[in-house]
């Protein structure tokens, strides 16, 4: 996804989830089965000219769990609530089930409008008070409610923008305005503009998420903070006329040669031949028709005409990469899913190839399906689901565990499983650091998702056979400390990918400082 930068002090564990793909460095020189390809860095787009600020005043720097971008929605009702459109992953959905839908809860944060270069002392900041809708199920969308009314913001010079009713044409010219933050000083967190062209619409996979109707595009400067930034059609006067989509992910800054296709920050397009990562491409989630999700009083309401998906069953946990059959993944887990529902009832489950991603919404998929009692979901921290083991084939590919409550096929869950039997691209390696006093620290590299964990052993030089992996132990965060009495030593290490495939061992000789 177009990773948002977590708001300071908002939630430390959320920060880890969102930044996991970028929190380790490149491997140090040493034996490898492939070399790391350095991706071309992506830089921010140019700041929005101050002369255009009034036209794009409805775009906000949104801090509602992460640093993202959002757009004030024109519901046409000045006396109604003010809502901002953004991504689900900007308001906590990374930490929720990939199939869940959040409806009508209190929320927190701020939306800062008019944050243009040269106008930082005259911005308008308002409180976020509610999360009316949020999901990363089939779309990546959220509707955030602000404290003032829409009219109160309009009176301050903030111009809302309507949501387009129908999909634009492929090849349409659009304008992206957002507030990226990556590698920028805080005083440079300002509105930035990019002129773009819409490509085709795609079904996307990224990690455990499956999204429909995402527009490929060539918008420049898509980096952290760009999440939720709108793609506008504009009129002859250059002012926005409608929101057609919003940025939610990119392959910018990622390289296919480094592996990890379809993992977090490595989205893939679903095609007839499988799922393929396309480099140097950003994606914007379609929002066509979401304007119909507001009633005559300007209040958000699901119902007839509203295209936003809702779920009646989802997985508390489950999915991910495995080697197929009865083989555990790198964490020792077996393929399974823990299912809960919006209401208690019966769930039917069936495993299907990913295909075009719609199998779980088809009644035929569940012919002869096994059924089980479905418990009602508890609080976010509770695990109350029915555990369903998943018998994965040993053939590499992508599969979905389909789970339907009753006959609500539109609300079914699609729990993604990836059967991966290919060893990591890279050989494991480690840094050896002299910290003084004759002591060295050996710190393994992680290269998610190609190397998500390592196993190691060590001993006095000449006493260890690195090819014998029976004596290896799991690595648990803390690096190995070797005192002068331990040195010189031989350190042996091999890496495992998320599925549990092991690479060849690497031997590192550690001299006495």
PDB file of C-alpha atoms in Angstrom, residues 313-417:
ATOM      1  CA  UNK A 313     -18.441 -13.205   8.252  1.00  0.00           C
ATOM      2  CA  UNK A 314     -14.708 -12.658   8.637  1.00  0.00           C
ATOM      3  CA  UNK A 315     -11.561 -14.291   9.968  1.00  0.00           C
ATOM      4  CA  UNK A 316     -10.129 -13.189  13.315  1.00  0.00           C
ATOM      5  CA  UNK A 317      -6.916 -14.797  12.097  1.00  0.00           C
ATOM      6  CA  UNK A 318      -5.779 -17.003   9.260  1.00  0.00           C
ATOM      7  CA  UNK A 319      -4.391 -16.949   5.758  1.00  0.00           C
ATOM      8  CA  UNK A 320      -0.816 -16.324   4.659  1.00  0.00           C
ATOM      9  CA  UNK A 321       2.020 -18.222   3.003  1.00  0.00           C
ATOM     10  CA  UNK A 322       2.525 -21.970   3.459  1.00  0.00           C
ATOM     11  CA  UNK A 323       4.291 -24.800   1.657  1.00  0.00           C
ATOM     12  CA  UNK A 324       1.095 -26.783   1.180  1.00  0.00           C
ATOM     13  CA  UNK A 325       0.064 -30.137   2.602  1.00  0.00           C
ATOM     14  CA  UNK A 326       0.647 -30.430   6.329  1.00  0.00           C
ATOM     15  CA  UNK A 327       3.802 -28.279   6.381  1.00  0.00           C
ATOM     16  CA  UNK A 328       4.002 -25.423   8.915  1.00  0.00           C
ATOM     17  CA  UNK A 329       5.035 -21.901   7.992  1.00  0.00           C
ATOM     18  CA  UNK A 330       8.136 -20.132   9.340  1.00  0.00           C
ATOM     19  CA  UNK A 331       6.322 -19.367  12.612  1.00  0.00           C
ATOM     20  CA  UNK A 332       5.326 -23.006  13.092  1.00  0.00           C
ATOM     21  CA  UNK A 333       1.671 -22.380  12.269  1.00  0.00           C
ATOM     22  CA  UNK A 334      -0.560 -24.622  10.174  1.00  0.00           C
ATOM     23  CA  UNK A 335      -3.059 -23.340   7.591  1.00  0.00           C
ATOM     24  CA  UNK A 336      -6.344 -22.496   9.314  1.00  0.00           C
ATOM     25  CA  UNK A 337      -8.779 -19.652   9.845  1.00  0.00           C
ATOM     26  CA  UNK A 338     -10.726 -18.565  12.928  1.00  0.00           C
ATOM     27  CA  UNK A 339     -14.134 -17.369  11.731  1.00  0.00           C
ATOM     28  CA  UNK A 340     -16.689 -15.074  13.370  1.00  0.00           C
ATOM     29  CA  UNK A 341     -19.835 -13.351  12.150  1.00  0.00           C
ATOM     30  CA  UNK A 342     -21.733 -10.122  12.601  1.00  0.00           C
ATOM     31  CA  UNK A 343     -24.411 -12.388  14.098  1.00  0.00           C
ATOM     32  CA  UNK A 344     -24.306 -15.987  15.311  1.00  0.00           C
ATOM     33  CA  UNK A 345     -25.436 -18.564  12.775  1.00  0.00           C
ATOM     34  CA  UNK A 346     -23.992 -21.140  10.413  1.00  0.00           C
ATOM     35  CA  UNK A 347     -20.925 -20.808   8.221  1.00  0.00           C
ATOM     36  CA  UNK A 348     -20.089 -22.881   5.166  1.00  0.00           C
ATOM     37  CA  UNK A 349     -16.502 -23.035   3.927  1.00  0.00           C
ATOM     38  CA  UNK A 350     -14.801 -24.135   0.727  1.00  0.00           C
ATOM     39  CA  UNK A 351     -11.267 -23.775  -0.657  1.00  0.00           C
ATOM     40  CA  UNK A 352     -11.025 -22.430  -4.210  1.00  0.00           C
ATOM     41  CA  UNK A 353      -8.287 -21.195  -6.541  1.00  0.00           C
ATOM     42  CA  UNK A 354      -7.993 -17.420  -6.480  1.00  0.00           C
ATOM     43  CA  UNK A 355      -9.080 -17.067 -10.115  1.00  0.00           C
ATOM     44  CA  UNK A 356     -10.459 -13.587 -10.701  1.00  0.00           C
ATOM     45  CA  UNK A 357     -11.025 -13.105  -6.962  1.00  0.00           C
ATOM     46  CA  UNK A 358     -14.812 -13.469  -7.021  1.00  0.00           C
ATOM     47  CA  UNK A 359     -15.182 -17.196  -6.216  1.00  0.00           C
ATOM     48  CA  UNK A 360     -16.353 -16.567  -2.660  1.00  0.00           C
ATOM     49  CA  UNK A 361     -19.300 -14.481  -3.875  1.00  0.00           C
ATOM     50  CA  UNK A 362     -20.560 -17.330  -6.107  1.00  0.00           C
ATOM     51  CA  UNK A 363     -23.106 -19.789  -4.692  1.00  0.00           C
ATOM     52  CA  UNK A 364     -21.682 -22.642  -6.811  1.00  0.00           C
ATOM     53  CA  UNK A 365     -18.404 -22.457  -4.886  1.00  0.00           C
ATOM     54  CA  UNK A 366     -20.156 -23.841  -1.811  1.00  0.00           C
ATOM     55  CA  UNK A 367     -21.687 -26.926  -3.416  1.00  0.00           C
ATOM     56  CA  UNK A 368     -21.057 -29.757  -0.937  1.00  0.00           C
ATOM     57  CA  UNK A 369     -19.299 -27.343   1.445  1.00  0.00           C
ATOM     58  CA  UNK A 370     -18.670 -28.250   5.079  1.00  0.00           C
ATOM     59  CA  UNK A 371     -20.628 -26.260   7.657  1.00  0.00           C
ATOM     60  CA  UNK A 372     -20.048 -25.242  11.270  1.00  0.00           C
ATOM     61  CA  UNK A 373     -21.652 -23.130  13.977  1.00  0.00           C
ATOM     62  CA  UNK A 374     -20.584 -19.505  13.564  1.00  0.00           C
ATOM     63  CA  UNK A 375     -20.131 -17.467  16.770  1.00  0.00           C
ATOM     64  CA  UNK A 376     -20.868 -13.765  16.949  1.00  0.00           C
ATOM     65  CA  UNK A 377     -17.717 -11.646  16.886  1.00  0.00           C
ATOM     66  CA  UNK A 378     -16.497 -10.347  20.231  1.00  0.00           C
ATOM     67  CA  UNK A 379     -14.449  -7.266  20.965  1.00  0.00           C
ATOM     68  CA  UNK A 380     -11.356  -6.595  18.862  1.00  0.00           C
ATOM     69  CA  UNK A 381      -9.090  -8.199  21.460  1.00  0.00           C
ATOM     70  CA  UNK A 382     -11.200 -11.334  21.907  1.00  0.00           C
ATOM     71  CA  UNK A 383     -10.629 -14.616  20.060  1.00  0.00           C
ATOM     72  CA  UNK A 384     -13.982 -16.379  19.977  1.00  0.00           C
ATOM     73  CA  UNK A 385     -14.057 -17.799  16.441  1.00  0.00           C
ATOM     74  CA  UNK A 386     -14.597 -21.308  15.158  1.00  0.00           C
ATOM     75  CA  UNK A 387     -11.288 -22.711  13.901  1.00  0.00           C
ATOM     76  CA  UNK A 388     -11.413 -24.186  10.401  1.00  0.00           C
ATOM     77  CA  UNK A 389      -8.343 -26.176   9.284  1.00  0.00           C
ATOM     78  CA  UNK A 390      -7.403 -25.689   5.636  1.00  0.00           C
ATOM     79  CA  UNK A 391      -6.102 -28.558   3.501  1.00  0.00           C
ATOM     80  CA  UNK A 392      -3.864 -26.745   1.042  1.00  0.00           C
ATOM     81  CA  UNK A 393      -2.587 -28.487  -2.100  1.00  0.00           C
ATOM     82  CA  UNK A 394       1.143 -28.816  -2.609  1.00  0.00           C
ATOM     83  CA  UNK A 395       0.977 -27.094  -5.991  1.00  0.00           C
ATOM     84  CA  UNK A 396       2.236 -23.514  -5.896  1.00  0.00           C
ATOM     85  CA  UNK A 397      -0.475 -20.941  -6.369  1.00  0.00           C
ATOM     86  CA  UNK A 398      -2.954 -18.649  -4.660  1.00  0.00           C
ATOM     87  CA  UNK A 399      -6.108 -19.913  -3.017  1.00  0.00           C
ATOM     88  CA  UNK A 400      -8.989 -18.500  -1.011  1.00  0.00           C
ATOM     89  CA  UNK A 401     -10.863 -20.090   1.851  1.00  0.00           C
ATOM     90  CA  UNK A 402     -14.408 -18.968   1.125  1.00  0.00           C
ATOM     91  CA  UNK A 403     -16.707 -18.572   4.133  1.00  0.00           C
ATOM     92  CA  UNK A 404     -20.368 -17.615   3.847  1.00  0.00           C
ATOM     93  CA  UNK A 405     -22.885 -16.978   6.627  1.00  0.00           C
ATOM     94  CA  UNK A 406     -26.200 -18.426   5.503  1.00  0.00           C
ATOM     95  CA  UNK A 407     -26.758 -17.295   1.927  1.00  0.00           C
ATOM     96  CA  UNK A 408     -25.193 -13.827   2.183  1.00  0.00           C
ATOM     97  CA  UNK A 409     -22.765 -14.390  -0.679  1.00  0.00           C
ATOM     98  CA  UNK A 410     -22.113 -10.664  -1.064  1.00  0.00           C
ATOM     99  CA  UNK A 411     -20.916 -10.591   2.563  1.00  0.00           C
ATOM    100  CA  UNK A 412     -18.725 -13.716   2.359  1.00  0.00           C
ATOM    101  CA  UNK A 413     -15.098 -13.768   3.469  1.00  0.00           C
ATOM    102  CA  UNK A 414     -12.175 -14.521   1.157  1.00  0.00           C
ATOM    103  CA  UNK A 415      -9.268 -15.659   3.342  1.00  0.00           C
ATOM    104  CA  UNK A 416      -6.143 -15.706   1.192  1.00  0.00           C
ATOM    105  CA  UNK A 417      -3.550 -18.464   1.216  1.00  0.00           C
TER     106      UNK A 417
END
